[in-house]
Coordinates of C-alpha atoms and ligand atoms in Angstrom, one line a residue:
X13 CA -1.2 40.1 8.2
X14 CA 2.1 40.4 6.9
X15 CA 2.7 37.8 3.9
X16 CA 5.8 35.8 4.4
X17 CA 7.6 34.2 1.5
X18 CA 7.8 30.6 2.0
X19 CA 10.2 29.1 -0.8
X20 CA 10.6 25.6 0.4
X21 CA 7.8 23.2 -0.2
X22 CA 7.6 20.2 1.9
X23 CA 6.3 17.1 0.2
X24 CA 4.6 14.2 1.5
X25 CA 6.8 11.7 0.7
X26 CA 9.8 12.1 -1.5
X27 CA 12.3 9.6 -3.0
X28 CA 15.5 9.1 -0.7
X29 CA 18.5 7.5 -2.6
X30 CA 21.2 5.6 -0.7
X31 CA 24.1 6.7 -3.2
X32 CA 24.6 2.9 -3.6
X33 CA 22.3 2.9 -6.7
X34 CA 24.7 4.3 -9.3
X35 CA 27.1 1.4 -8.6
X36 CA 24.4 -1.1 -9.8
X37 CA 23.4 1.2 -12.5
X38 CA 27.0 1.6 -13.9
X39 CA 27.5 -2.1 -13.8
X40 CA 24.4 -2.5 -16.0
X41 CA 25.9 0.1 -18.2
X42 CA 29.4 -1.3 -18.4
X43 CA 27.9 -4.7 -19.5
X44 CA 25.4 -3.1 -21.5
X45 CA 22.6 -4.9 -19.7
X46 CA 20.4 -1.9 -20.3
X47 CA 17.4 -4.1 -21.4
X48 CA 15.7 -6.5 -21.2
X49 CA 15.8 -8.0 -17.6
X50 CA 19.4 -9.1 -16.6
X51 CA 21.5 -9.6 -13.6
X52 CA 20.3 -6.7 -11.6
X53 CA 16.6 -8.1 -12.2
X54 CA 17.8 -11.6 -10.9
X55 CA 19.5 -10.5 -7.9
X56 CA 16.7 -7.8 -6.7
X57 CA 14.4 -10.7 -6.9
X58 CA 16.5 -13.0 -4.9
X59 CA 17.4 -10.1 -2.4
X60 CA 13.7 -9.3 -1.7
X61 CA 12.6 -13.0 -1.4
X62 CA 15.3 -13.4 1.3
X63 CA 14.8 -10.4 3.2
X64 CA 10.9 -10.9 3.4
X65 CA 11.2 -14.5 4.0
X66 CA 9.6 -16.1 0.7
X67 CA 10.6 -18.7 -1.7
X68 CA 10.3 -16.6 -5.0
X69 CA 9.7 -13.2 -6.1
X70 CA 8.9 -11.7 -9.5
X71 CA 10.0 -8.0 -10.2
X72 CA 7.4 -6.0 -12.4
X73 CA 6.8 -2.7 -13.7
X74 CA 4.5 -1.6 -10.9
X75 CA 2.8 -2.7 -7.7
X76 CA -0.6 -2.7 -9.7
X77 CA 0.8 -5.0 -12.5
X78 CA 1.9 -7.5 -9.6
X79 CA -1.9 -7.5 -8.4
X80 CA -3.2 -8.0 -12.0
X81 CA -0.6 -10.9 -12.3
X82 CA -1.8 -12.1 -8.9
X83 CA -5.5 -12.1 -9.8
X84 CA -4.6 -13.7 -13.2
X85 CA -2.6 -16.7 -11.7
X86 CA -5.8 -17.1 -9.4
X87 CA -7.9 -17.4 -12.4
X88 CA -10.1 -14.3 -11.9
X89 CA -12.7 -14.1 -14.8
X90 CA -15.5 -12.3 -16.2
X91 CA -18.3 -12.2 -13.5
X92 CA -16.2 -13.6 -10.6
X93 CA -16.5 -11.7 -7.2
X94 CA -13.2 -10.6 -5.4
X95 CA -13.5 -9.2 -1.6
X96 CA -11.3 -6.1 -1.3
X97 CA -10.4 -3.5 1.4
X98 CA -12.6 -0.4 0.6
X99 CA -10.3 1.8 2.5
X100 CA -7.2 1.9 -0.2
X101 CA -5.8 3.6 -3.1
X102 CA -7.9 2.6 -6.5
X103 CA -4.8 0.6 -7.7
X104 CA -5.8 -2.1 -5.4
X105 CA -9.1 -2.6 -7.0
X106 CA -8.5 -1.5 -10.8
X107 CA -6.7 -5.0 -11.7
X108 CA -10.0 -6.6 -10.7
X109 CA -11.8 -4.6 -13.4
X110 CA -9.1 -5.5 -16.0
X111 CA -9.8 -9.2 -15.2
X112 CA -13.6 -8.6 -15.8
X113 CA -14.2 -9.5 -12.1
X114 CA -16.5 -7.8 -9.6
X115 CA -15.2 -6.0 -6.6
X116 CA -17.1 -6.3 -3.4
X117 CA -15.9 -3.8 -0.8
X118 CA -15.1 -4.5 3.0
X119 CA -15.0 -1.7 5.7
X120 CA -12.1 -1.1 8.1
X121 CA -12.0 -1.5 11.7
X122 CA -10.7 1.2 14.2
X123 CA -7.5 -0.6 15.7
X124 CA -5.5 -0.8 12.4
X125 CA -7.9 1.0 9.8
X126 CA -7.5 -2.1 7.9
X127 CA -10.0 -4.8 6.8
X128 CA -12.5 -5.6 9.5
X129 CA -13.0 -9.3 10.3
X130 CA -16.6 -8.8 11.3
X131 CA -17.4 -7.3 8.0
X132 CA -15.5 -9.9 6.0
X133 CA -17.4 -12.4 7.9
X134 CA -20.5 -10.9 7.2
X135 CA -19.5 -10.6 3.3
X136 CA -18.9 -14.3 3.3
X137 CA -22.3 -15.4 5.2
X138 CA -23.9 -13.6 2.5
X139 CA -21.9 -15.1 -0.3
X140 CA -22.9 -18.7 0.8
X141 CA -26.4 -17.7 1.0
X142 CA -26.4 -16.6 -2.5
X143 CA -24.0 -19.4 -3.4
X144 CA -21.5 -17.1 -4.9
X145 CA -18.3 -17.0 -3.3
X146 CA -15.4 -14.8 -4.2
X147 CA -12.5 -16.3 -6.1
X148 CA -10.0 -14.1 -4.2
X149 CA -9.6 -11.7 -1.0
X150 CA -7.3 -8.7 -1.5
X151 CA -6.3 -7.3 2.1
X152 CA -4.5 -4.0 2.2
X153 CA -1.9 -2.8 5.0
X154 CA -2.4 0.9 5.0
X155 CA 0.4 3.5 5.7
X156 CA 2.6 0.6 6.9
X157 CA 0.0 -0.9 9.4
X158 CA -0.6 -4.7 9.1
X159 CA -4.1 -5.7 9.2
X160 CA -5.6 -8.3 11.7
X161 CA -3.8 -11.1 9.9
X162 CA -4.7 -13.9 12.3
X163 CA -8.3 -13.3 12.2
X164 CA -8.6 -12.5 8.4
X165 CA -6.5 -15.5 7.3
X166 CA -8.5 -17.7 9.5
X167 CA -11.7 -16.4 8.0
X168 CA -10.4 -17.0 4.5
X169 CA -9.3 -20.6 5.4
X170 CA -12.5 -21.4 6.3
X171 CA -14.1 -20.6 3.3
X172 CA -11.1 -21.8 1.4
X173 CA -10.8 -18.6 -0.7
X174 CA -7.0 -17.5 -1.4
X175 CA -5.6 -14.3 -0.1
X176 CA -3.6 -11.4 -2.1
X177 CA -1.9 -9.2 0.3
X178 CA -1.6 -5.6 -0.9
X179 CA 1.6 -4.6 1.0
X180 CA 2.3 -1.7 -1.3
X181 CA 2.7 0.6 1.5
X182 CA 4.1 -1.8 4.3
X183 CA 7.4 -3.3 3.1
X184 CA 9.6 -3.6 6.1
X185 CA 6.6 -3.9 8.6
X186 CA 5.6 -7.0 10.4
X187 CA 2.8 -8.8 12.1
X188 CA 4.0 -10.9 14.8
X189 CA 7.6 -10.9 13.8
X190 CA 6.4 -12.1 10.1
X191 CA 7.1 -9.8 7.1
X192 CA 4.0 -8.1 6.2
X193 CA 3.1 -9.2 2.6
X194 CA 3.8 -12.9 3.3
X195 CA 0.6 -13.6 4.8
X196 CA -1.5 -14.5 1.9
X197 CA -1.1 -17.0 -1.5
X198 CA 0.6 -14.0 -3.0
X199 CA 1.7 -10.7 -1.7
X200 CA 2.7 -7.6 -3.5
X201 CA 5.1 -4.5 -2.9
X202 CA 5.4 -1.3 -4.7
X203 CA 8.4 0.8 -5.6
X204 CA 6.6 3.6 -6.9
X205 CA 8.3 7.2 -6.4
X206 CA 6.5 8.0 -3.1
X207 CA 6.8 4.6 -1.4
X208 CA 9.3 3.8 1.5
X209 CA 12.0 2.5 -1.3
X210 CA 11.5 3.3 -5.1
X211 CA 12.9 2.4 -8.2
X212 CA 11.1 5.4 -9.8
X213 CA 8.4 2.9 -10.7
X214 CA 8.2 -0.7 -10.1
X215 CA 6.7 -3.7 -8.0
X216 CA 7.2 -7.0 -7.1
X217 CA 4.9 -10.3 -6.7
X218 CA 6.1 -12.7 -4.0
X219 CA 4.9 -15.9 -3.0
X220 CA 6.0 -19.4 -1.6
X221 CA 4.2 -21.0 -4.7
X222 CA 7.4 -21.3 -6.7
X223 CA 5.8 -23.0 -9.9
X224 CA 3.0 -20.5 -10.1
X225 CA 5.5 -17.6 -9.8
X226 CA 7.4 -19.3 -12.7
X227 CA 3.8 -18.6 -14.5
X228 CA 3.9 -15.2 -13.4
X229 CA 7.2 -14.5 -15.0
X230 CA 5.9 -16.2 -18.3
X231 CA 2.5 -14.1 -18.3
X232 CA 4.6 -10.8 -17.5
X233 CA 6.9 -11.5 -20.6
X234 CA 3.9 -11.6 -23.2
X235 CA 3.2 -15.3 -22.3
X236 CA 6.0 -16.1 -24.9
X237 CA 6.2 -19.8 -24.8
X238 CA 9.8 -21.7 -25.1
X239 CA 10.0 -22.4 -28.8
X240 CA 12.4 -21.4 -31.6
X241 CA 9.8 -18.7 -32.7
X242 CA 7.5 -16.6 -31.1
X243 CA 4.8 -19.0 -29.9
X244 CA 1.6 -17.8 -27.7
X245 CA -1.4 -19.8 -26.3
X246 CA -2.5 -17.2 -23.7
X247 CA -3.1 -13.5 -23.3
X248 CA 0.3 -12.0 -21.8
X249 CA 1.4 -8.9 -20.4
X250 CA 4.6 -6.6 -20.7
X251 CA 5.3 -6.2 -17.2
X252 CA 8.8 -7.0 -16.4
X253 CA 11.0 -4.5 -14.6
X254 CA 13.9 -3.2 -16.4
X255 CA 17.6 -4.1 -15.5
X256 CA 18.4 -0.3 -14.8
X257 CA 15.4 -0.1 -12.5
X258 CA 16.4 -3.0 -10.7
X259 CA 19.7 -1.6 -10.1
X260 CA 17.9 1.4 -8.2
X261 CA 16.1 -1.2 -6.2
X262 CA 19.1 -2.9 -5.2
X263 CA 20.5 0.0 -4.0
X264 CA 17.5 1.2 -1.9
X265 CA 17.2 -2.5 -0.6
X266 CA 20.4 -2.1 1.5
X267 CA 18.8 0.6 3.4
X268 CA 15.1 -0.3 3.8
X269 CA 15.8 -0.8 7.4
X270 CA 17.2 2.6 7.9
X271 CA 14.1 4.1 6.2
X272 CA 11.9 2.6 8.2
X273 CA 13.6 3.7 11.5
X274 CA 13.7 7.1 9.8
X275 CA 10.0 7.2 9.1
X276 CA 9.3 5.9 12.5
X277 CA 11.2 8.8 14.0
X278 CA 9.3 11.2 12.0
X279 CA 6.3 9.6 13.5
X280 CA 7.5 10.0 17.0
X281 CA 8.4 13.7 16.7
X282 CA 5.0 14.5 15.4
X283 CA 3.4 12.4 18.4
X284 CA 5.5 14.1 21.0
X285 CA 5.1 17.7 19.6
X286 CA 1.3 17.2 18.9
X287 CA 0.1 15.3 22.3
X288 CA -1.0 18.4 23.7
X289 CA -3.6 18.9 21.1
X290 CA -6.6 16.8 22.5
X291 CA -8.3 16.8 19.1
X292 CA -5.6 14.9 17.3
X293 CA -5.7 10.9 17.5
X294 CA -2.7 9.1 15.6
X295 CA -3.3 5.9 13.5
X296 CA -2.7 3.2 16.0
X297 CA 0.0 0.7 15.9
X298 CA -1.5 -2.9 16.8
X299 CA 0.1 -4.8 19.6
X300 CA 2.7 -7.3 18.2
X301 CA 2.8 -5.5 14.9
X302 CA 5.7 -3.3 13.6
X303 CA 4.8 -0.3 11.2
X304 CA 6.9 1.1 8.9
X305 CA 5.2 4.4 9.5
X306 CA 5.1 4.9 5.6
X307 CA 2.8 8.1 6.3
X308 CA 2.0 9.6 9.6
X309 CA -1.6 9.9 9.7
X310 CA -4.2 11.1 12.4
X311 CA -7.9 11.9 12.6
X312 CA -9.5 14.9 14.4
X313 CA -12.0 14.4 16.8
X314 CA -15.3 16.5 15.8
X315 CA -16.4 16.9 19.3
X316 CA -13.4 18.4 20.4
X317 CA -12.5 21.1 17.3
X318 CA -14.5 23.0 14.9
X319 CA -11.6 22.9 12.5
X320 CA -12.2 20.5 9.6
X321 CA -9.7 18.3 7.7
X322 CA -10.3 20.5 4.6
X323 CA -9.5 23.5 6.9
X324 CA -6.3 22.2 8.1
X325 CA -5.1 21.2 4.5
X326 CA -5.7 24.6 3.4
X327 CA -3.7 26.1 6.2
X328 CA -0.9 23.7 5.5
X329 CA -1.3 24.6 1.7
X330 CA -0.8 28.4 2.5
X331 CA 2.4 27.4 4.4
X332 CA 3.5 25.5 1.2
X333 CA 3.2 22.1 2.9
X334 CA 1.9 19.1 0.9
X335 CA -0.5 17.0 3.1
X336 CA -3.3 15.0 1.8
X337 CA -6.7 13.4 3.0
X338 CA -6.7 9.8 3.6
X339 CA -7.6 7.6 0.9
X340 CA -11.3 8.0 -0.1
X341 CA -13.1 4.7 0.3
X342 CA -13.5 2.9 -3.0
X343 CA -17.3 2.2 -2.3
X344 CA -17.8 6.0 -2.3
X345 CA -15.9 6.5 -5.8
X346 CA -18.3 7.4 -8.7
X347 CA -16.0 4.4 -10.5
X348 CA -17.7 2.0 -8.0
X349 CA -21.0 3.5 -7.4
X350 CA -23.0 0.2 -7.6
X351 CA -20.8 -1.9 -5.9
X352 CA -21.7 -3.9 -2.9
X353 CA -20.1 -3.0 0.5
X354 CA -20.0 -4.4 3.9
X355 CA -19.4 -2.3 6.9
X356 CA -17.9 -2.8 10.3
X357 CA -21.2 -2.8 12.3
X358 CA -24.7 -2.5 10.8
X359 CA -24.9 1.1 11.2
X360 CA -21.3 1.8 11.6
X361 CA -19.0 2.5 8.6
X362 CA -15.5 2.9 10.1
X363 CA -13.8 3.9 6.9
X364 CA -16.3 6.7 6.1
X365 CA -15.5 8.3 9.6
X366 CA -11.7 7.9 8.8
X367 CA -12.1 9.7 5.4
X368 CA -14.0 12.6 6.9
X369 CA -11.6 12.9 9.7
X370 CA -8.3 11.8 8.7
X371 CA -5.3 13.4 7.5
X372 CA -1.7 12.3 6.3
X373 CA 1.4 14.5 7.0
X374 CA 4.6 14.8 5.4
X375 CA 6.7 11.7 6.3
X376 CA 9.7 11.6 4.2
X377 CA 12.5 9.6 5.4
X378 CA 14.8 12.6 4.5
X379 CA 12.5 15.1 6.0
X380 CA 14.5 17.9 7.8
X381 CA 13.9 18.3 11.5
X382 CA 13.3 22.2 10.8
X383 CA 10.8 21.3 8.1
X384 CA 9.1 18.8 10.4
X385 CA 9.0 21.6 13.0
X386 CA 7.3 24.0 10.4
X387 CA 4.5 21.5 9.8
X388 CA 4.1 21.1 13.5
X389 CA 3.8 24.7 14.2
X390 CA 1.4 25.3 11.3
X391 CA -0.9 22.5 12.8
X392 CA -0.5 23.8 16.4
X393 CA -1.4 27.3 15.3
X394 CA -4.4 26.2 13.6
X395 CA -5.7 23.8 16.2
X396 CA -5.0 25.8 19.1
X397 CA -7.1 29.0 18.1
Ligands
PLP25 C1 1.1 2.5 -4.5 C2 0.0 1.4 -4.2 C3 -0.4 0.5 -5.1 C4 0.1 0.7 -6.6 O1 1.5 0.4 -6.6 P1 2.1 1.2 -8.2 O2 3.5 0.7 -8.0 O3 1.8 2.6 -7.9 O4 1.4 0.5 -9.1 C5 -1.4 -0.6 -4.9 N1 -2.2 -0.3 -3.5 C6 -1.5 0.5 -2.6 C7 -2.5 0.2 -1.3 C8 -0.6 1.6 -2.8 O5 -0.7 2.5 -1.9

């Protein structure tokens, strides 16, 4: 076999600047609003709130910080249960531990790969029996796809338990025409470097509860009380976003819609080019939802191919292509080894199957078509052997 030198690495998801960010950063420099906070932060918060259709947004240093603030606002304390999607990044659940809470993990269902209403119902029924209801439910929208919000919200309302929607990956997505991230009492988005838009690092907490979001701002600024000296009665955090980074965010927000269209187009090309391979099933898009297709993901049908996901990943790596396993379910993580977990059906754990069979492909909004064809050829070669 002739070794070919492949110089250009293709990444999973890269930052994609609009060119407008520098205007906002320059403004900040010229007015010396380098820190703390400042006009870019205020404007960024208003722009996001308007865009997703909520009353208030608080810009913070990460999506993880936004989840932590939401849990803190809901009064999660030592020993409190929090129901949480299992099929997600660890950042969803880490803040439960920061508060001393106990996560209880809920499986996915096949139509959205997100939280299973039947598993959630089972977890609630059990909690009622044990007289230990959760204080919050964290619902995740993976890879841009909204969870089955109607069903999930109805269950949480029935038990009168508030929802935090982890929309870190689904900014720009919608469920029945309403923005993803706006279905719970609190929603969070992330602007980490690999997300659909980025501030290099950052996040935002959104809600229609304006009064409690004022409290979030206060908690995120060391819980500093309005007094002529430094006065504090509560434990606070240093979680606010800098005025420079908010400037990047404003430049990115202007092109969010284009970024969503570009990622959806990346998905369409994969789908078109790989339909001939019978072992591939792409992550579905639920009827009446609109996914930003942050990452294109598919599963391999084990009955139709002997190739495993690990082997496919190795082949892509040899081609200098960065692809990844889908998230390893949190209930399978050593960190959460003794944590309670409710599966979709009694003997069927959907997210475990997805983990075994699933892969995420390079999906950047600035992915060149030639590069994408390189990924496609690599997959075709491996799977049509
Ligand atoms: C990225 C991500 C987060 C955390 O966001 P950060 O800004 O990196 O802290 C939380 N949940 C999910 C599902 C994510 O993908």
